XYZ file of C-alpha atoms in Angstrom:
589
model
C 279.997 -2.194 50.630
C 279.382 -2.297 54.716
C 281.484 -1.588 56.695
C 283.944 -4.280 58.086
C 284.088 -4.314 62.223
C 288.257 -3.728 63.275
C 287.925 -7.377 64.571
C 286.157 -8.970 62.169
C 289.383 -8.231 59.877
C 291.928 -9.361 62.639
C 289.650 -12.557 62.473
C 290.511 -12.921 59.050
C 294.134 -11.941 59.312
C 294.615 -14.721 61.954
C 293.047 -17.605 59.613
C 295.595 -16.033 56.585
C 298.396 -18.380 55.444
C 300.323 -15.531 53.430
C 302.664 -18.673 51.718
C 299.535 -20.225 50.254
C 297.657 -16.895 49.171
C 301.235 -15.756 46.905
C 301.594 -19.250 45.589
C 298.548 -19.152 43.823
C 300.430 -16.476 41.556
C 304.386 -17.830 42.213
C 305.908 -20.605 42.294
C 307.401 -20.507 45.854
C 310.725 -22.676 47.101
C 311.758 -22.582 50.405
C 314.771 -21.260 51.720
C 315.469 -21.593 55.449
C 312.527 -20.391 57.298
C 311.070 -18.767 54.442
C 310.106 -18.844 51.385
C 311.577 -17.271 48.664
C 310.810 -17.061 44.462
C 310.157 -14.791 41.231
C 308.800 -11.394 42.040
C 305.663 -10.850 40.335
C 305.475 -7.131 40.241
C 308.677 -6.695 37.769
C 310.913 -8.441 35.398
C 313.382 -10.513 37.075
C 315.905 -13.574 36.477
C 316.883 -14.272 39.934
C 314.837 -14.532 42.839
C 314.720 -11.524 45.149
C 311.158 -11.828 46.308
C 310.755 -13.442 49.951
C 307.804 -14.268 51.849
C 307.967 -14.938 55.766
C 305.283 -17.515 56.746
C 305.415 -17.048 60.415
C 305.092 -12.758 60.538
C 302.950 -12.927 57.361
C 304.853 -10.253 55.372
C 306.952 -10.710 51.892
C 309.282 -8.212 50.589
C 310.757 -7.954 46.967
C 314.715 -7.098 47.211
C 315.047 -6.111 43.607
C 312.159 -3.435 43.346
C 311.042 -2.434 46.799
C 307.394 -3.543 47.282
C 306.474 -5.490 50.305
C 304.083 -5.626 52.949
C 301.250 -8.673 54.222
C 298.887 -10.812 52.177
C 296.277 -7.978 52.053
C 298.603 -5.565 50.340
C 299.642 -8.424 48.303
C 296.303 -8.567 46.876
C 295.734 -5.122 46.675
C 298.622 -4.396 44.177
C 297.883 -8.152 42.047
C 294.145 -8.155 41.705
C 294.573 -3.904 41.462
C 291.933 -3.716 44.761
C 291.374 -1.328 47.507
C 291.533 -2.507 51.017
C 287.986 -2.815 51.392
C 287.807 -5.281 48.251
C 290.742 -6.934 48.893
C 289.446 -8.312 52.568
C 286.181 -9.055 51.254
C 288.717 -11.295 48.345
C 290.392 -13.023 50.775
C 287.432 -14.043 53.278
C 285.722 -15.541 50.073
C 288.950 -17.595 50.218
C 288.492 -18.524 53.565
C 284.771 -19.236 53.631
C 283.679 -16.120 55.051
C 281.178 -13.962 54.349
C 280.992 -9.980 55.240
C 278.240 -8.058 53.501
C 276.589 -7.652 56.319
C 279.568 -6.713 58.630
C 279.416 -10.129 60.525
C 281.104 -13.412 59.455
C 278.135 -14.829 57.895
C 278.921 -18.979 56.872
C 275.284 -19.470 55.727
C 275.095 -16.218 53.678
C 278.635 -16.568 52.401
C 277.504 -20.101 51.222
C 273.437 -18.959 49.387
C 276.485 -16.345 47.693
C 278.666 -19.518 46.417
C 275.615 -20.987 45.391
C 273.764 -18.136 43.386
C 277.123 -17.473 42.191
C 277.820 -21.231 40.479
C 274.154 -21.140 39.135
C 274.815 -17.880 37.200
C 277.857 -19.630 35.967
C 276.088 -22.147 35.032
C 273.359 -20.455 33.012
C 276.404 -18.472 30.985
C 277.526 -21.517 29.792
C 274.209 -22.751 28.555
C 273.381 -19.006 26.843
C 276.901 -19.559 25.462
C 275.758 -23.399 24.147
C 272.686 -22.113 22.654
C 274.383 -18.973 20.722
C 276.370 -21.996 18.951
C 272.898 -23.823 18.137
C 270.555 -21.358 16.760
C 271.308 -19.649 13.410
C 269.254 -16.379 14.677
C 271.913 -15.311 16.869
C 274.578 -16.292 14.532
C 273.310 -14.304 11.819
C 272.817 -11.116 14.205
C 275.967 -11.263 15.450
C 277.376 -11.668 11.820
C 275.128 -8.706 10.243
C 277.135 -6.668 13.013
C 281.147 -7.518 11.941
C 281.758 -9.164 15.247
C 284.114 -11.581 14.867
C 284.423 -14.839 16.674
C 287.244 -14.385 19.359
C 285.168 -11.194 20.691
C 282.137 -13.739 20.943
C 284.395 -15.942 22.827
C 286.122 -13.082 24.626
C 282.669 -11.523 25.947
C 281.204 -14.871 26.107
C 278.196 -13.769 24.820
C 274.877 -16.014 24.419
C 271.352 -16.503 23.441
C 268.125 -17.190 25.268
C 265.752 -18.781 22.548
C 262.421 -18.435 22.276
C 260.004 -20.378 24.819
C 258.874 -19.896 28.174
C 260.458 -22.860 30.217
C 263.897 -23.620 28.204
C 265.927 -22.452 31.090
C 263.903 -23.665 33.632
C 264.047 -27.110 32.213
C 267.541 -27.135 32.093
C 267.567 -26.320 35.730
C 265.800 -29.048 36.813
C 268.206 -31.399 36.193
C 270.682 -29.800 38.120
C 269.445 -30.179 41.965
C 268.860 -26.282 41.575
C 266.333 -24.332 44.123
C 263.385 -22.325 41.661
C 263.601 -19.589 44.949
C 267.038 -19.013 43.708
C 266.430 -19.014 40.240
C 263.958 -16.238 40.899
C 266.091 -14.174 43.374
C 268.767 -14.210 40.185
C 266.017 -13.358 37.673
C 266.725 -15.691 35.547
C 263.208 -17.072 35.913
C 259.652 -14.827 36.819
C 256.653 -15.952 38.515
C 253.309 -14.722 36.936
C 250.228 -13.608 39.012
C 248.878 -17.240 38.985
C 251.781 -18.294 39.926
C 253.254 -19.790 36.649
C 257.131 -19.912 36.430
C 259.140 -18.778 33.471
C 261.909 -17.799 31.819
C 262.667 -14.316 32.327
C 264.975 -13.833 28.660
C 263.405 -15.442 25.471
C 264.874 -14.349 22.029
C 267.447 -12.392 23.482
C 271.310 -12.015 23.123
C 272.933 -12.359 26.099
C 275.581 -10.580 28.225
C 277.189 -11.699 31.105
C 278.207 -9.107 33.538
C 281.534 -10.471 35.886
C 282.934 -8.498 38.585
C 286.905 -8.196 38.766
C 286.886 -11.357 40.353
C 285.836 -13.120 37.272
C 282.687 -13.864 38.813
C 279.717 -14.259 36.592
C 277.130 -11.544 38.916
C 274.235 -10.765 36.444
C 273.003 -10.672 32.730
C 271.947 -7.985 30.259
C 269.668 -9.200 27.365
C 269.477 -7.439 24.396
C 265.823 -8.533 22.411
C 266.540 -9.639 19.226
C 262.758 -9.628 17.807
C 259.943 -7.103 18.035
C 259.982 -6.477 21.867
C 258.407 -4.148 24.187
C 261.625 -3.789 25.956
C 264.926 -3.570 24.255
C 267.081 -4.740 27.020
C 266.677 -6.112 30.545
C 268.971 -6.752 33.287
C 269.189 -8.565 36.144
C 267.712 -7.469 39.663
C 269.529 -6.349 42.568
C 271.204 -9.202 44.649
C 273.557 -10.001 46.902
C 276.009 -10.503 44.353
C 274.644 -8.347 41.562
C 274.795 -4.153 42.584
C 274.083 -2.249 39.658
C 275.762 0.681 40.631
C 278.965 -0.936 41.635
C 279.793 -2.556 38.509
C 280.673 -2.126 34.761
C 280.608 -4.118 31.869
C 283.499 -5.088 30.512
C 285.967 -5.177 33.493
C 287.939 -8.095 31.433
C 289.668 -4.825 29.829
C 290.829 -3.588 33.018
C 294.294 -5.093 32.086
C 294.117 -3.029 29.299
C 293.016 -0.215 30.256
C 295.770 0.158 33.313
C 298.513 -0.738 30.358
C 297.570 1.798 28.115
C 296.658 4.480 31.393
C 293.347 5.868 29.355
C 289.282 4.304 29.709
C 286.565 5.355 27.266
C 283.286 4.994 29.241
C 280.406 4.568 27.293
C 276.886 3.268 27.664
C 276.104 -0.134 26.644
C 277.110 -3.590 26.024
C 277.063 -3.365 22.310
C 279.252 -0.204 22.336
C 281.858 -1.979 24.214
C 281.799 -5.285 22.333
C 282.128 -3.168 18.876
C 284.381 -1.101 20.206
C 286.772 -3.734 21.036
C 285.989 -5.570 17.863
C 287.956 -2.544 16.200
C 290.966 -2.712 18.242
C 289.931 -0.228 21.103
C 290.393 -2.877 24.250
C 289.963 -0.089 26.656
C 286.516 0.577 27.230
C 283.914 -0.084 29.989
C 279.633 0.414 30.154
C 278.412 1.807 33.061
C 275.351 -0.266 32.898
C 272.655 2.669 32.173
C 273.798 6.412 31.298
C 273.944 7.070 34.883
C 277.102 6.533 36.509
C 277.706 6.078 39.917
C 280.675 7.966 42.068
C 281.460 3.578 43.183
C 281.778 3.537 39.796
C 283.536 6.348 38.984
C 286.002 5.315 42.233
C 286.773 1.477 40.463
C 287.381 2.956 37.223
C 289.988 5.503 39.028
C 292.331 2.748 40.963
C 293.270 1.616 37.163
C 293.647 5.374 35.491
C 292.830 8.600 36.221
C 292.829 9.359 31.979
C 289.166 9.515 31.842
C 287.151 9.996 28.134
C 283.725 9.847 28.025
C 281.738 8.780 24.924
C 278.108 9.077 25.482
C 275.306 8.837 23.053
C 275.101 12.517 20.888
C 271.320 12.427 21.955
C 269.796 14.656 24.895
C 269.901 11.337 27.597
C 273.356 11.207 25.992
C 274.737 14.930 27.250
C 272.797 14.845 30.433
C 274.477 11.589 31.273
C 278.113 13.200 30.205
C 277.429 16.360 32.696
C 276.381 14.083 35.146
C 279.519 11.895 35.213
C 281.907 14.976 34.689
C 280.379 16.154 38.451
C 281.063 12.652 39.623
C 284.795 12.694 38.601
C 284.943 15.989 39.848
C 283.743 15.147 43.107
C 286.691 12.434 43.482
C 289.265 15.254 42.059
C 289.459 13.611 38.190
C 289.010 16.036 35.131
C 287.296 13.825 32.599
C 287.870 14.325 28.577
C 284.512 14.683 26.755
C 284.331 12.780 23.240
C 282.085 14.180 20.848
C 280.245 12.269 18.344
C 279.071 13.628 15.196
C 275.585 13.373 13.516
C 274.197 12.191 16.737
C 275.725 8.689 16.254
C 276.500 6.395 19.091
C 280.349 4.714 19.532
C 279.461 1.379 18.001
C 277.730 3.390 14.788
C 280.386 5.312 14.566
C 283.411 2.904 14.616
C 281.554 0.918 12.233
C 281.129 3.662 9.936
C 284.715 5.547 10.230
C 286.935 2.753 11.582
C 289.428 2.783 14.110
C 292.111 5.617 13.180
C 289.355 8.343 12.999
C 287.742 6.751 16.383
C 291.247 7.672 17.923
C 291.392 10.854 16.561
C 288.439 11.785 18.545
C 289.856 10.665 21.461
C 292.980 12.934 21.011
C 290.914 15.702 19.886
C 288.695 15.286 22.910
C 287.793 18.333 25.010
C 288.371 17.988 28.865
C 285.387 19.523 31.308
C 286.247 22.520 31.019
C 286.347 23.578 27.698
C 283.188 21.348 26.799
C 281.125 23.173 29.498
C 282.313 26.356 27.361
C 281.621 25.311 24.011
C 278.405 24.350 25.182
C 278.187 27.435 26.879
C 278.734 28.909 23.052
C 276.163 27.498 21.037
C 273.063 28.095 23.448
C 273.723 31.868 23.244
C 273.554 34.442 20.521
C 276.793 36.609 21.592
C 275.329 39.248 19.007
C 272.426 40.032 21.051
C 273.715 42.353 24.105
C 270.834 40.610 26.384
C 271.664 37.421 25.270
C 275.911 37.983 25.764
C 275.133 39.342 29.088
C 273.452 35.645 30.167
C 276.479 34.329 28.232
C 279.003 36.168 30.701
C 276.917 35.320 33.422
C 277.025 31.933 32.830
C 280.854 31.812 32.088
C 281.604 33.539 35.565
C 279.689 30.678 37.397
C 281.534 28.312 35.389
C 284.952 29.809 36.406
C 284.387 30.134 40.038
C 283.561 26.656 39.990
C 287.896 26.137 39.005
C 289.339 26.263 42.606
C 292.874 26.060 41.386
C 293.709 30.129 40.868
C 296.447 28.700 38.569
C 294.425 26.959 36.594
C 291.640 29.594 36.745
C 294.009 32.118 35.140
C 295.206 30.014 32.573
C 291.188 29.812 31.068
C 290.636 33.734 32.093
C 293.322 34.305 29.821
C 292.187 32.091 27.262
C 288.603 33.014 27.131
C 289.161 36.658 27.174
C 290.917 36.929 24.323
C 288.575 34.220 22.373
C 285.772 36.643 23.083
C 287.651 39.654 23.108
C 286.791 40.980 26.438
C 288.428 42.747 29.013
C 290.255 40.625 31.384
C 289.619 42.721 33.920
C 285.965 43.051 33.034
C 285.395 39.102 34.034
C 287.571 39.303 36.580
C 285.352 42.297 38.447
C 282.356 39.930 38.034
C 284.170 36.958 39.511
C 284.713 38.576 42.556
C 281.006 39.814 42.559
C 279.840 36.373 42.320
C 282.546 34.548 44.369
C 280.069 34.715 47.281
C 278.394 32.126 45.269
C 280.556 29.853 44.090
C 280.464 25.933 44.564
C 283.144 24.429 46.506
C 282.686 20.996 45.864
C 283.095 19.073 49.081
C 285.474 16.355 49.392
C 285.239 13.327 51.474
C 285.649 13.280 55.332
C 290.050 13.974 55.036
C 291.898 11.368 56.595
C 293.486 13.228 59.120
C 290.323 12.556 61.132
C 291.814 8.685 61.991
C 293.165 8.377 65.439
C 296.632 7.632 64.858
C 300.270 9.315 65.330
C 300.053 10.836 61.799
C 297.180 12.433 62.782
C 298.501 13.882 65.789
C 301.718 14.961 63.382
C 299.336 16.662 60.926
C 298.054 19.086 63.925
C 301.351 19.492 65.447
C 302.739 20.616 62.498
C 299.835 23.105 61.590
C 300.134 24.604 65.387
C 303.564 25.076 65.585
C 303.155 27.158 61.640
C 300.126 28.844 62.770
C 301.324 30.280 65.809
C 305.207 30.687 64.783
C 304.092 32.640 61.320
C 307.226 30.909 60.364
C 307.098 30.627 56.450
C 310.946 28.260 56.667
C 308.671 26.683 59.304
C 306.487 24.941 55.911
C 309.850 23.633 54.274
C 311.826 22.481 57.023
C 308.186 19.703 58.252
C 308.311 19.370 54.079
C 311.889 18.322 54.369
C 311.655 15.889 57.122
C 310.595 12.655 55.421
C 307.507 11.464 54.259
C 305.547 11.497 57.131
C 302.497 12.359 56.831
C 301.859 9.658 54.058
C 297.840 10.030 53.589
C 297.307 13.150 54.829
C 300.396 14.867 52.630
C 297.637 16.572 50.246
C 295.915 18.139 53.113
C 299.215 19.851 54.397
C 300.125 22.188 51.720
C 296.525 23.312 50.738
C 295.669 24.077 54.708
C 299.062 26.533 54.676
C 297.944 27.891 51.104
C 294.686 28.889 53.221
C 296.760 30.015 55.762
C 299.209 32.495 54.025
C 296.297 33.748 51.683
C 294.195 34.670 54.024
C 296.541 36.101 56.292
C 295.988 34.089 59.400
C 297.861 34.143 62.944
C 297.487 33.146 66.833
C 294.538 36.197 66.977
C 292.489 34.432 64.435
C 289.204 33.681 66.147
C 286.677 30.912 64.960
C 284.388 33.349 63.547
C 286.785 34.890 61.394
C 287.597 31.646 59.850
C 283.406 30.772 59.072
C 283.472 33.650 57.249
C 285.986 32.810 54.515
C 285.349 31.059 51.492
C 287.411 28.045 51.028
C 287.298 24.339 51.431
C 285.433 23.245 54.353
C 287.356 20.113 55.355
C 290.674 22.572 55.577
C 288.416 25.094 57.829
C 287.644 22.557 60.101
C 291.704 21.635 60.022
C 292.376 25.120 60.888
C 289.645 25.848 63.536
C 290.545 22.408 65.263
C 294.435 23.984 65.697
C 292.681 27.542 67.114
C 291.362 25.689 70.242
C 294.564 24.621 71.498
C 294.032 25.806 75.317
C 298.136 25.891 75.680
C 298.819 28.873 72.711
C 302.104 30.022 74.767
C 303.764 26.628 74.258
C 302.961 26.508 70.336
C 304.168 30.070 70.434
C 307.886 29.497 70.987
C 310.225 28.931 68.209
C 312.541 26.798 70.994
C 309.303 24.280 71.011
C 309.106 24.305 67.300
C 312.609 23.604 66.892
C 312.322 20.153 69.947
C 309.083 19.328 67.735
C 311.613 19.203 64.263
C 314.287 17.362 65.735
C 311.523 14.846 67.511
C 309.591 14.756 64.293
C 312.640 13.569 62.230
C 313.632 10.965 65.160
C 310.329 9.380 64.267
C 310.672 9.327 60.788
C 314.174 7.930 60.706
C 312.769 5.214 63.554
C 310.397 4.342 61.105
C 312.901 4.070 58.191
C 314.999 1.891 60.152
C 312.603 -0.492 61.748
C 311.471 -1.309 58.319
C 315.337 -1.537 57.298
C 315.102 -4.192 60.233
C 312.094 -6.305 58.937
C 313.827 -6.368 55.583
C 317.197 -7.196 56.951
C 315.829 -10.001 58.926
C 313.979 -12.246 56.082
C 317.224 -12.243 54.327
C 318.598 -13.858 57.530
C 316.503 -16.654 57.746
C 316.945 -17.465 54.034
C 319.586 -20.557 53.788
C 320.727 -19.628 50.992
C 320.978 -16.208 49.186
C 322.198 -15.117 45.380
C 325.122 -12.565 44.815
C 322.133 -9.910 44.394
C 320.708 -10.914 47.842
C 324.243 -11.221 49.399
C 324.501 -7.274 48.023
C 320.798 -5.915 49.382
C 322.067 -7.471 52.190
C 325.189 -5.413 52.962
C 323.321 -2.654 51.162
C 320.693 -2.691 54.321
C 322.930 -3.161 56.693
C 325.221 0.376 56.002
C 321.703 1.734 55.687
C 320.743 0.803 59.694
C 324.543 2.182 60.219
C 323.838 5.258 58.808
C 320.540 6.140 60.257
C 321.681 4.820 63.563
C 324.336 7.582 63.211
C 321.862 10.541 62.270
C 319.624 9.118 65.376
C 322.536 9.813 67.340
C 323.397 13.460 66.312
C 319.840 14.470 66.860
């Protein structure tokens, strides 16, 4: 997804009508000069949630949540910020692929959009007229409502069925062919691009009909095709079966497996929480979308050899975005839909709970390929098992499987940990994004302050006491307790010198943290406990400035309501002895 230009967003922000964006969720009454109605975000009987028209913010009085029409959508549709701006310019007529506010573009979008709408509805029509489909679908033990649910259809046989249909309907043949629903031979002869195939529509998690999978239902070259890359069909940012999102964020667990069929059948059996990843390759976009609804990930590939390497290769993904996936194994090389068929439902969930997670997969794998009878063969064995370790960077959790493995192989402890610190030179630190610290904003500044002032006091009460003071650092929290972990292990003061700290092994994002703190010119005036002690008491100024101003904002929309229940009338009073008491702490600072 491009990036979106700072002012491009503001543009958007300005055209926002927050009122009209929540009522198409709640049913919104006024009340004074703002609105006020149900909260949607948790059981309630009287209305606590308010929405201010003119500063474009709502706040829920019963369970907390608030913020502007952006956030709003973030937390309903489940979207990061990045989706949730590109949500609401479709609302407003915008268009941002290509970072610039694009009317024509967003429009071709609409368009391609309502023809592949179009053409699921006719699939669907023709699945209801042709027995072939019928019969397949039958054969399988799908029943009806998943039909309807996945809105599945059928291309019949013929080369211009589709294309016919289209002419009726005022539709362009150049965006026909940018869909793929039609081809163009060498001689220039259009056709239909799916004949005798089952089809699949593929929506987004906007409920937007983006592309097709077809699934050949006769003696063809090609078991499935798919559409091509567009601008509102990217392979590698979707999944099939995003309808189960709901689901899957209820039950806090996803089963990721290949295809359509798998997650059709799988559903037909009861399990409602599984997505395709469109091809055996995932994709870390992917891997990011599934994450924002669970981070309980269980992968069910296909037993075969395309089927494992697919399962290593989306275990590195997760890993990459910190997420330890679950491995499901399959017996008799079976795939998930051959399986459930064959087992039913109850033994399909016992897999899942007797799933292995990354870790112990890698090492049962590890098991099988060598012959721990065979000194030579052991000794690769061990090898391999060290790598695998040093790959763990939590020493917690590294000791935990040391123990664990030693004594299933009955081996010295010692013995593997001698060759981990042989190898440790070469072990993979996987590399995490850019952290956010690097944004240019007070928290940022914060972050280094409060590194400095630890680095150059060697003040271990130094760590609790910034811990203590609020919430500050918000983001960048998880980089704050692993950079003085790096710190204390490896022995680090004011004489450090850059050098010193390119020579360590650790995470690089955290060196960078700590090398950015060592060439502070001013060292004397991070060096005095009497400067550490003004930053604390400044530091938790800001914080409780922070706590009140938003105290304020709160306080405020209940003012402008006309009216307000004996639960307002309380969060009112409630917020008020709040601003009291803070203004009091301010003042012994």
């Amino acid at each position: 997804m491009a990036y979106i230009p700072e002012e491009k967003i503001q543009d958007i922000k300005d055209q926002l009508d927050i009122v009209n964006i929540i009522s198409d969720y709640i049913e919104l009454k006024p009340s004074g000069q703002n609105y006020i109605g149900l909260c949607p975000f948790h059981n309630e009987k009287t209305p606590s949630f308010t929405v201010s028209r003119s500063k474009g913010i709502f706040h829920c009085f019963g369970c907390g949540v608030g913020g502007d029409a952006i956030t709003f959508i973030m937390k309903k549709e489940n979207m990061n910020y990045v989706e949730a701006i590109h949500f609401l310019a479709d609302k407003l007529g915008i268009f941002l692929d290509t970072g610039n506010v694009d009317k024509e573009l967003y429009e071709h979008r609409k368009t391609l959009l309502r023809i592949n709408e179009e053409a699921k509805y006719y699939f669907f029509q023709q699945l209801l007229t042709y027995q072939l489909p019928k019969e397949y679908l039958s054969n399988r033990g799908l029943d009806k409502s998943v039909v309807n649910k996945f809105m599945l259809g059928y291309a019949p046989d013929g080369f211009d069925n589709l294309l016919n249909y289209f002419k009726g309907k005022n539709v362009k043949t150049e965006d026909l062919l940018e869909l793929g629903l039609i081809k163009k031979s060498a001689n220039g002869h259009l056709y239909d691009a799916y004949r005798n195939r089952l089809i699949f529509p593929i929506t987004n998690n906007r409920k937007e009909v983006i592309g097709f999978g077809g699934r050949t239902l006769v003696d063809d070259r090609a078991k499935y095709i798919n559409s091509p890359e567009s601008i509102v069909y990217h392979k590698s940012k979707n999944l099939y079966g995003v309808t189960n999102f709901n689901s899957i964020s209820k039950k806090d667990k996803v089963v990721i497996v290949e295809g359509y069929v798998d997650v059709i059948s799988l559903y037909n059996y009861g399990i409602d929480y599984c997505v395709a990843s469109l091809g055996t390759a995932l994709t870390k976009e992917q891997a990011k979308l599934i994450s924002r609804y669970t981070k309980n990930i269980y992968l069910c590939y296909d037993g075969d050899s395309a089927g494992q390497s697919a399962t290593q290769r989306a275990i590195e993904i997760f890993k990459e975005i910190d997420i330890q996936a679950n491995v499901i194994e399959l017996p008799e090389q079976l795939d998930p839909d051959d399986y459930i068929k064959k087992y039913g439902k109850e033994s399909f969930e016992t897999l899942i709970t007797n799933s292995l997670n990354s870790i112990l997969y890698n090492y049962t794998k590890l098991l099988k390929n060598y012959d721990l009878d065979d000194i030579n063969s052991k000794t690769e064995f061990l090898n391999e098992l060290v790598k695998m370790l040093n790959e763990i960077d939590n020493k917690l959790i590294q000791d935990e499987y040391l123990i664990r493995f030693s004594k299933d192989l009955d081996i010295n402890i010692d013995s593997i940990k001698s060759e981990l610190s042989k190898q440790k030179s070469y072990s993979k630190t996987p590399v995490k994004d850019t952290p956010k610290v690097n944004r240019v904003n007070n928290n940022k500044l914060i972050f280094l302050e409060s590194i400095k002032y630890y680095l150059f006091n060697n003040d271990i009460e130094f760590r609790s006491k910034i811990l203590n003071s609020g919430n500050f650092l918000e983001e960048e929290t998880e980089y704050f307790t692993p950079t003085i972990i790096f710190i204390e292990e490896n022995g680090l003061t004011i004489d450090t010198t850059l050098d010193d700290i390119k020579e360590l092994d650790g995470n690089s994002n955290i060196k960078k943290i700590i090398e950015t703190t060592l060439k502070t010119q001013n060292r004397d005036y991070y060096n005095n406990k009497e400067n550490a002690i003004r930053f604390l008491n400044s530091l938790k100024r800001h914080v409780l400035i922070m706590e009140r101003d938003k105290l304020k904002e709160q306080l405020i929309l209940l003012q402008e309501n006309e009216e307000l229940s004996e639960s307002l009338k309380k969060s009112y009073t409630d917020l008020a002895n709040e601003i009291f008491k803070i203004n009091s702490l301010l003042k012994s600072i």
